[in-house]
Coordinates of C-alpha atoms (C1' of nucleotides) in Angstrom, one line a residue:
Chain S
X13 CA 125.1 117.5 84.3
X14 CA 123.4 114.8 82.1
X15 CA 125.5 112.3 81.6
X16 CA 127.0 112.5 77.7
X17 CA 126.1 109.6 75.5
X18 CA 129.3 107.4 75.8
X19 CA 129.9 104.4 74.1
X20 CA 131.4 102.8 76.4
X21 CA 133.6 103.1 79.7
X22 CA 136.4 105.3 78.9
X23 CA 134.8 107.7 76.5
X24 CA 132.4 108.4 79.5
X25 CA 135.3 108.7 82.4
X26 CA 136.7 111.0 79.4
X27 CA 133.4 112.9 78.9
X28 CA 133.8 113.6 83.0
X29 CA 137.2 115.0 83.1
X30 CA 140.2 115.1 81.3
X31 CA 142.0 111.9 82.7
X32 CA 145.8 112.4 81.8
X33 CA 147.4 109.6 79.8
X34 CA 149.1 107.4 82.5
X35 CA 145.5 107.5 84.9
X36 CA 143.7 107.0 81.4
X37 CA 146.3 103.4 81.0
X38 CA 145.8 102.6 84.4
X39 CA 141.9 102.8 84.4
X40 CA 141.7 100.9 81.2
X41 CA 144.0 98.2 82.6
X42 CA 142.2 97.6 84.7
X43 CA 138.4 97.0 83.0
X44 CA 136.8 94.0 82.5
X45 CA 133.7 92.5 80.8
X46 CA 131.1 90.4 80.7
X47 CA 127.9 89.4 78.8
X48 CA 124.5 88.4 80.4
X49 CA 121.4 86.8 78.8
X50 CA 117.9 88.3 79.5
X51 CA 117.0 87.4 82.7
X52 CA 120.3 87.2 84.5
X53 CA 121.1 88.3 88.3
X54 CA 124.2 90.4 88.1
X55 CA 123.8 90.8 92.1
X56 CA 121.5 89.0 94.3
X57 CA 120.5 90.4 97.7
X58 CA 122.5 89.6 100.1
X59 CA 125.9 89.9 98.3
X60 CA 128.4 92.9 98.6
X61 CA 128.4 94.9 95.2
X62 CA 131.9 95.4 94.4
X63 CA 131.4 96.4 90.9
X64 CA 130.8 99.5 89.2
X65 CA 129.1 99.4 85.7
X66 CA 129.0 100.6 82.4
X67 CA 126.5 99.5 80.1
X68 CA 127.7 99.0 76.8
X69 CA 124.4 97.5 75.5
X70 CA 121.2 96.4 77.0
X71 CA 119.1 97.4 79.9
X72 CA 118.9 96.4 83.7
X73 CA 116.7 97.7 86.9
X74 CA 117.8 97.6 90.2
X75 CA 115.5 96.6 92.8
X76 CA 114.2 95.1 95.8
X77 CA 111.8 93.1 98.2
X78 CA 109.3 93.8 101.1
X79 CA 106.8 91.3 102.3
X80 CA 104.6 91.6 100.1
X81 CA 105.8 93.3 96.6
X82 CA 108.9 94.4 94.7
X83 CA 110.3 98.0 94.2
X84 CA 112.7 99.2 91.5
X85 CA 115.2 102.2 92.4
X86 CA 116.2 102.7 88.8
X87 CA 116.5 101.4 85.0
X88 CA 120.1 101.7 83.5
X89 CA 119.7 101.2 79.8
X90 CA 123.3 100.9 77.6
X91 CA 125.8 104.4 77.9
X92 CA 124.8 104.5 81.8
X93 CA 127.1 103.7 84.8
X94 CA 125.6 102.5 87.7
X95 CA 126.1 100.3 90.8
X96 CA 124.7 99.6 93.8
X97 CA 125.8 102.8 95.7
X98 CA 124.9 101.9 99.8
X99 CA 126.3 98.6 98.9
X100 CA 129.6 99.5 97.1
X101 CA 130.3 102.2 99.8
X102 CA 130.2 100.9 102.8
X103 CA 131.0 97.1 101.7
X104 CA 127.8 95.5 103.2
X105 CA 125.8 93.5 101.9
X106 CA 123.1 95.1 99.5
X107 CA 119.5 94.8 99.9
X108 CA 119.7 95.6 96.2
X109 CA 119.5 93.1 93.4
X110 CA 120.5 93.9 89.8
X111 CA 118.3 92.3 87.0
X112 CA 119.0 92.4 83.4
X113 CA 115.9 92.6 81.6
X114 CA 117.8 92.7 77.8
X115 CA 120.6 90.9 76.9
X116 CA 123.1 92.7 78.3
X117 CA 126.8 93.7 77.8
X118 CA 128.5 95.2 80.7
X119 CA 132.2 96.5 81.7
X120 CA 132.9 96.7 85.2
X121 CA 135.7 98.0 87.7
X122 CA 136.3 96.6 90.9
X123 CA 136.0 98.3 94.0
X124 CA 139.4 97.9 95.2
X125 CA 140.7 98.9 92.0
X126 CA 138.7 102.2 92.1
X127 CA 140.3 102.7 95.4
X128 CA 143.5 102.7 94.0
X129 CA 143.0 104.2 91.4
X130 CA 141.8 107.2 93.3
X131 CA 144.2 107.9 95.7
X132 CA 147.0 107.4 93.0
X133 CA 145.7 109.9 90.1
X134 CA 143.9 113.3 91.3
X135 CA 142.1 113.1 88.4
X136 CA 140.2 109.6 89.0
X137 CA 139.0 111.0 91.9
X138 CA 137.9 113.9 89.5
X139 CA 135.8 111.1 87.8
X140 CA 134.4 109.5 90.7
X141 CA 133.3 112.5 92.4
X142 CA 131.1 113.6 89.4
X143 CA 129.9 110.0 89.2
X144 CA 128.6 110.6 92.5
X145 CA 127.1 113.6 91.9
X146 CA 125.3 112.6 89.3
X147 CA 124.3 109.6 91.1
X148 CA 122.8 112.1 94.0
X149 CA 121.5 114.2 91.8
X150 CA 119.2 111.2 90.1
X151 CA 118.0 110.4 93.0
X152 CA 117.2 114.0 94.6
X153 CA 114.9 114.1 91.4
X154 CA 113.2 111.1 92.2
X155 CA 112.9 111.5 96.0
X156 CA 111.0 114.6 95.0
X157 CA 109.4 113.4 92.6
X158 CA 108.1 110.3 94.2
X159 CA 107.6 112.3 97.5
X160 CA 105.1 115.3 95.3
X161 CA 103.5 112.9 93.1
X162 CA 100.1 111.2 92.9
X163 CA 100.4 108.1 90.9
X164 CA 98.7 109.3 88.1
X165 CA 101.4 112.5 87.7
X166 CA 103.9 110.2 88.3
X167 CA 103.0 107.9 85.3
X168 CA 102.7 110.9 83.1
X169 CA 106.4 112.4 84.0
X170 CA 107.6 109.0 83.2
X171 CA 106.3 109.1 79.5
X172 CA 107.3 112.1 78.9
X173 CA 111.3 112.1 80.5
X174 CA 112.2 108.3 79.6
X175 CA 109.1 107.6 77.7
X176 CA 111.5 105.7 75.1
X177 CA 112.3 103.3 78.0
X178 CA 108.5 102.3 77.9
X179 CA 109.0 100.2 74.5
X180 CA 111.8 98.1 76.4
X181 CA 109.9 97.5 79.7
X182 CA 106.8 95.5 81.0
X183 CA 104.2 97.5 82.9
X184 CA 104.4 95.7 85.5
X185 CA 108.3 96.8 86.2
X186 CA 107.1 100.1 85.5
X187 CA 104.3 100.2 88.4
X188 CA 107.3 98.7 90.9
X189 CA 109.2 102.0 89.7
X190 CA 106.6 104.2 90.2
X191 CA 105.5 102.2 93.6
X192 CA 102.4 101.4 92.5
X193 CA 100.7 97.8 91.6
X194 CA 100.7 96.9 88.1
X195 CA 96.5 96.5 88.7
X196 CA 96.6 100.3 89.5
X197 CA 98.9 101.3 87.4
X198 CA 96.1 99.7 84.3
X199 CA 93.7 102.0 85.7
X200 CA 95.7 104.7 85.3
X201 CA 96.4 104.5 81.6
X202 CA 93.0 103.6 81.0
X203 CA 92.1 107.0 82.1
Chain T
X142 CA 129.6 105.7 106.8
X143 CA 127.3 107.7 109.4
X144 CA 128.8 111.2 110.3
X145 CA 131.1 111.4 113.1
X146 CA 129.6 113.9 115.8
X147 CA 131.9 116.9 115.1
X148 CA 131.9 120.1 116.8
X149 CA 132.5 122.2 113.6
X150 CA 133.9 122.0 109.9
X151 CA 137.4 121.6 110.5
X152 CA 136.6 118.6 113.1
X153 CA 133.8 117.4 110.4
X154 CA 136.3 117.4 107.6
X155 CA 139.3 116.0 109.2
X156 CA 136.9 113.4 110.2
X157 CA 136.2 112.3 106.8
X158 CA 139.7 112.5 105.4
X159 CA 143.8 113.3 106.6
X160 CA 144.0 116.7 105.1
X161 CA 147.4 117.7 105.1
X162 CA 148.6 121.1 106.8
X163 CA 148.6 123.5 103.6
X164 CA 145.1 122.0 102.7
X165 CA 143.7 122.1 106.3
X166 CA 144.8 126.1 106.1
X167 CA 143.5 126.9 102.9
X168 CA 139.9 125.2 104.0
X169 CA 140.5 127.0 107.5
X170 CA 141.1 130.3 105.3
X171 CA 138.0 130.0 103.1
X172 CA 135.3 129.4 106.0
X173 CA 132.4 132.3 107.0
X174 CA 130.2 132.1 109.5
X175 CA 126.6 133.6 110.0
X176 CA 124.0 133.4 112.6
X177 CA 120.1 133.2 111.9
X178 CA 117.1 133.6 114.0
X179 CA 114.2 130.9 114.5
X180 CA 112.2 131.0 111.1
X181 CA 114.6 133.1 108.8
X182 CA 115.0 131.6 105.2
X183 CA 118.7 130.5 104.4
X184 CA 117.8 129.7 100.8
X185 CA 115.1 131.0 99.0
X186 CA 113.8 128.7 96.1
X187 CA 114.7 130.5 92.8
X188 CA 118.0 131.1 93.8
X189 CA 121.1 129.3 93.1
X190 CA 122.9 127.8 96.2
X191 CA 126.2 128.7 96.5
X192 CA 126.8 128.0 100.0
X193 CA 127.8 124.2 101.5
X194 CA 126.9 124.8 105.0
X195 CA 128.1 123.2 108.6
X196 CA 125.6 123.2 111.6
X197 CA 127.4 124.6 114.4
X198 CA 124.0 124.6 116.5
X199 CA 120.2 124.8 115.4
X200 CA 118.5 123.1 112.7
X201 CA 117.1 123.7 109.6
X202 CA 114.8 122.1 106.7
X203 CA 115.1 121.7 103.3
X204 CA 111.5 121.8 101.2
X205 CA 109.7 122.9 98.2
X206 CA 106.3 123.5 97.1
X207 CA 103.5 122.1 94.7
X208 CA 100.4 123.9 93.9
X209 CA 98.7 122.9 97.4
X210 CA 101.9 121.2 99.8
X211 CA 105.0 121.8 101.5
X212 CA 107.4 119.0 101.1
X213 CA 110.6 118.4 103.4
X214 CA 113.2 117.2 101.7
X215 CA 115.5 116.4 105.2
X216 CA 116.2 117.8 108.4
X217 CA 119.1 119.0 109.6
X218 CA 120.3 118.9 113.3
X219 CA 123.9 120.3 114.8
X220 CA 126.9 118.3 113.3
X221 CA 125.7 117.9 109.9
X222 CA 126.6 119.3 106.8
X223 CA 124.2 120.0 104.0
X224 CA 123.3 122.1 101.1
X225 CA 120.9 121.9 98.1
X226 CA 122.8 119.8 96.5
X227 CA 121.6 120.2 92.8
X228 CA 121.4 123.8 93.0
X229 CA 124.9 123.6 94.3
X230 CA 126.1 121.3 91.7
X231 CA 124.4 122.6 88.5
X232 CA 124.4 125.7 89.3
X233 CA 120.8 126.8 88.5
X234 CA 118.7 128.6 90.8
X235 CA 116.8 125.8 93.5
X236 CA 113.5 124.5 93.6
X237 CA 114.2 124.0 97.1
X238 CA 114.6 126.6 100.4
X239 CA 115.9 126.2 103.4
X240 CA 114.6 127.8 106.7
X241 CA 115.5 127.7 109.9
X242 CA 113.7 125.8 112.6
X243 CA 115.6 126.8 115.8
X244 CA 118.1 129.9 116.1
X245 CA 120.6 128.5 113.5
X246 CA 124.6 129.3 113.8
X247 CA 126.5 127.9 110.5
X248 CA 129.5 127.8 109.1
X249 CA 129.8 128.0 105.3
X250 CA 132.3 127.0 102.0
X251 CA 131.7 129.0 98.8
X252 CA 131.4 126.6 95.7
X253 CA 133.6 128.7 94.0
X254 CA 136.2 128.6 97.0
X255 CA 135.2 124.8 97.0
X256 CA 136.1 123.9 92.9
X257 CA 139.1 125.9 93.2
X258 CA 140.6 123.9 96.8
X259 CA 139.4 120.4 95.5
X260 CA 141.7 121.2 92.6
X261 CA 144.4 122.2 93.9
X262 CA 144.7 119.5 97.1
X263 CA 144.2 115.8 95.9
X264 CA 143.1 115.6 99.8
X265 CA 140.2 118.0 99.1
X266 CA 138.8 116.5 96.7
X267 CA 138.4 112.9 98.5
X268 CA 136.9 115.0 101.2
X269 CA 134.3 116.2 98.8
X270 CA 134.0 112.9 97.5
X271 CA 133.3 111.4 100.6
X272 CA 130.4 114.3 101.6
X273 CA 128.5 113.4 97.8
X274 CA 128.8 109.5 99.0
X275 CA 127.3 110.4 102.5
X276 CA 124.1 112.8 100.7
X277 CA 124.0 110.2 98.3
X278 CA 123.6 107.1 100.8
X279 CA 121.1 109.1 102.5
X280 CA 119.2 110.0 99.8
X281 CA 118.9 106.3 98.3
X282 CA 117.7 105.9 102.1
X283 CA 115.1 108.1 101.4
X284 CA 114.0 106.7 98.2
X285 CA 114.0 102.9 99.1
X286 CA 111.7 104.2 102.4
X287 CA 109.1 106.9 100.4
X288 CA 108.7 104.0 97.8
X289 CA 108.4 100.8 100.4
X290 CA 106.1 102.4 103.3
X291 CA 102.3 103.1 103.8
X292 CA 102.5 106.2 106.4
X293 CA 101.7 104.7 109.2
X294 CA 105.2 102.9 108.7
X295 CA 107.3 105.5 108.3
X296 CA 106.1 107.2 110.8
X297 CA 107.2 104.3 113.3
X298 CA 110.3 104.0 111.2
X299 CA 110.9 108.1 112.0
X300 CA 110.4 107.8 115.4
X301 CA 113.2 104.9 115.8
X302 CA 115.6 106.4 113.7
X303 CA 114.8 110.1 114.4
X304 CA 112.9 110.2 117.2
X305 CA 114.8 112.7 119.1
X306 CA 114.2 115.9 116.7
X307 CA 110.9 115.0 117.3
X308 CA 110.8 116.8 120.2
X309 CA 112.4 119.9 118.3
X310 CA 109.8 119.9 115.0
X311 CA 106.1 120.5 114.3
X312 CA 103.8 117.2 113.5
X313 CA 102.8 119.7 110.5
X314 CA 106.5 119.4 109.3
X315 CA 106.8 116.0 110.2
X316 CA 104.0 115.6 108.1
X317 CA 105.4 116.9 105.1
X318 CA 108.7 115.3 105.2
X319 CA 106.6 111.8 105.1
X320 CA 104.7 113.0 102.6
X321 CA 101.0 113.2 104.1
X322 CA 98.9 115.6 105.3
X323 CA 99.4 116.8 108.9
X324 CA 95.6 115.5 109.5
X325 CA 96.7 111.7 108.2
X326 CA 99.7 111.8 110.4
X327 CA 97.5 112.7 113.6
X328 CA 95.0 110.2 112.7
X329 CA 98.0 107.7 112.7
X330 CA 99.4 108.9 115.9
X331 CA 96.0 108.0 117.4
X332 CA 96.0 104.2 116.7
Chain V
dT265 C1' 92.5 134.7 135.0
dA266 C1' 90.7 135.9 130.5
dG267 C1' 91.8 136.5 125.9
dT268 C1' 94.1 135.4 121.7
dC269 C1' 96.8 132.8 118.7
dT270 C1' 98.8 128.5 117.2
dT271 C1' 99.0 123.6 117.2
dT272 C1' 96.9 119.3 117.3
dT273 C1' 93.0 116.3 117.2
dT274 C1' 88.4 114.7 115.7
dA275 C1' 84.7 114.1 112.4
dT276 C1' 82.7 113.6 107.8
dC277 C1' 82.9 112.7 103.0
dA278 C1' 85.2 112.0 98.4
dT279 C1' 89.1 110.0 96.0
dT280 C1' 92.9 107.0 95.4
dT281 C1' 95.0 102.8 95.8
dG282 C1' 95.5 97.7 97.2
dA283 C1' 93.9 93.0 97.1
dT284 C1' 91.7 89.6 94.7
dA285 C1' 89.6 87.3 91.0
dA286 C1' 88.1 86.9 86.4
dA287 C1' 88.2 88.3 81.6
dT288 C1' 90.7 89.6 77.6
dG289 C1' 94.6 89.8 74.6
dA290 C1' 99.1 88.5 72.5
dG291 C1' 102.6 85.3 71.2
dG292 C1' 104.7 80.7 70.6
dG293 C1' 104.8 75.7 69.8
dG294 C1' 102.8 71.8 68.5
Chain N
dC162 C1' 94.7 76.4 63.7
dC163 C1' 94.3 75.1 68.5
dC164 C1' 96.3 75.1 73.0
dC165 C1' 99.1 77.0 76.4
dT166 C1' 101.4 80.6 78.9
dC167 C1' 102.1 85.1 80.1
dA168 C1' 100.9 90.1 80.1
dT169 C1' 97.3 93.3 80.5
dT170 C1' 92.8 94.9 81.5
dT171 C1' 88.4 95.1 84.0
dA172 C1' 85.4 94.5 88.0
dT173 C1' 84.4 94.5 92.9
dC174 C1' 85.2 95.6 97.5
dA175 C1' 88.1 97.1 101.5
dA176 C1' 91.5 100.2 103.4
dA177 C1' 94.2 104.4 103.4
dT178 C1' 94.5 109.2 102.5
dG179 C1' 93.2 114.1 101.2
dA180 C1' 90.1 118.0 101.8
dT181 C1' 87.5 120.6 104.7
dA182 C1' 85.6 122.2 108.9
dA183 C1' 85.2 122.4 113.6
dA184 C1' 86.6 121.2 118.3
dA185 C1' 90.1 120.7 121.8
dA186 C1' 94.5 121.5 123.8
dG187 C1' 98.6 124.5 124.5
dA188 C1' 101.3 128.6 124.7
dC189 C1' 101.7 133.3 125.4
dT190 C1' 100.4 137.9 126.9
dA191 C1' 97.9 141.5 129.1

DNA sequence: TAGTCTTTTTATCATTTGATAAATGAGGGG
DNA sequence: CCCCTCATTTATCAAATGATAAAAAGACTA
């Protein structure tokens, strides 16, 4: 159920399920894109995510605030979809804020599009339903993981499962993934 | 988004989407039921889950084992629908089991029976859709807590959100569903 | 009621992590 | 080449948690 390596939006809706040609028109009709510089908020808290993303190059992480320090759910580097999932469901407004931390090209559909789309072509709905499975799969795997795992184990699994992503991130985001400072998370590779 | 109280499947499905009357009798025709004592495995890690189950009364845990823990994955009362959801979806046997915590009656959908309604009734596969963006919400829940909260958070955090079951579960599997030892959470329930 | 088994609490000590501050390292611009 | 800024590491101490053992409290049965 790994998500195929897609170059971009429709070869990964295709690499789901076999969209027949008039849902494949549709869907592509109604695509858009958009380029951000290193740095950019694509959604600030607060806002309703009505986007769902496909990076075509780049890399972004998903996050958010307590008090005191600053989580990450995920990294999405380029040939992953993603969106803010609580947000885009039920229409409120996310406690989520996307962060691109590359320059980053994105195509998005809208919410309301998606929608229609759905309930239109059986075969959309195809697509989105495996989207969301492999959305709840990710993050079974990381509520286990995070639930199992001393920080130590935890820093280990990274390198090893996305330890390319290491190159392309600071330590500090990568403590805020694992849930850990970025002091702690020094000690750890000093080990 | 939260789940309707529903009395059984039918009720729990209909409440999720209209399924039209050939659909709503080909689901109808597909459901089993079983009953299970207090303490009798549903699931048995190593084996594939085949099974998406409906609580018509009891309640039941999801967990898995490391080397030297048990770790709850979720709980789950009467009126809820659940399964091991990437054993389900992949197909490979589960690192997970399930168990009973109270004499148990459910009603169950095959995967198999599952695939083969969802592609034959557009209206089957927005229901199943709709279930993957529930387990999904609630698992992004879960990972946005387990990542934000010392212990002794969560455990105040349970007891608003939860706090009922807690008059149906151990502290011991409390524990483990929080993630600490059942000798932490104690300590924290004395403060 | 006494006896037995299970659950929960308490106590002690070792380990892990957080908070804070300071030192070191790396890169860029004058 | 020097200065500045930012990222990373190191050091110190306090707080939280795990491991283990033992005591206390409950639940059930004879």
């Amino acid at each position: 159920m790994e998500q195929a390596k897609a170059l971009n939006f429709m070869d990964f809706a295709a690499s789901l399920t076999d969209l027949e040609g008039e849902a494949k028109e549709a869907l592509a009709s109604k695509l858009h894109t958009k380029q951000y510089d290193k740095g950019e908020l694509i959604l600030e808290t607060g806002t309703v995510c009505n986007r769902i993303y496909f990076i075509d190059s780049g890399l972004v992480k998903t996050f958010f605030y307590t008090n005191t320090r600053e989580f990450i759910m995920r990294f999405f580097p380029e040939g992953k979809m993603f969106t803010v999932l609580d947000s885009f469901l039920t229409r409120q407004p996310s406690t989520y804020s996307i962060l691109t931390l590359e320059s980053t090209h994105i195509t998005y559909l809208n919410h309301a599009d998606l929608e229609q789309l759905c309930a239109r072509y059986h075969s959309m709905e195809t697509f989105f339903r495996k989207l969301l499975s492999m959305a709840a799969l990710n993050m079974m795997d990381r509520i286990g993981n995070t639930l199992e795992e001393k920080a130590q184990v935890a820093y280990h699994r990274f390198l090893k499962e996305q330890g390319k992503l290491l190159q392309r991130i600071s330590l500090a985001d990568l403590a805020s993934y694992l849930g850990i400072t970025q002091v702690s998370l020094s000690r750890i590779r000093s080990l």
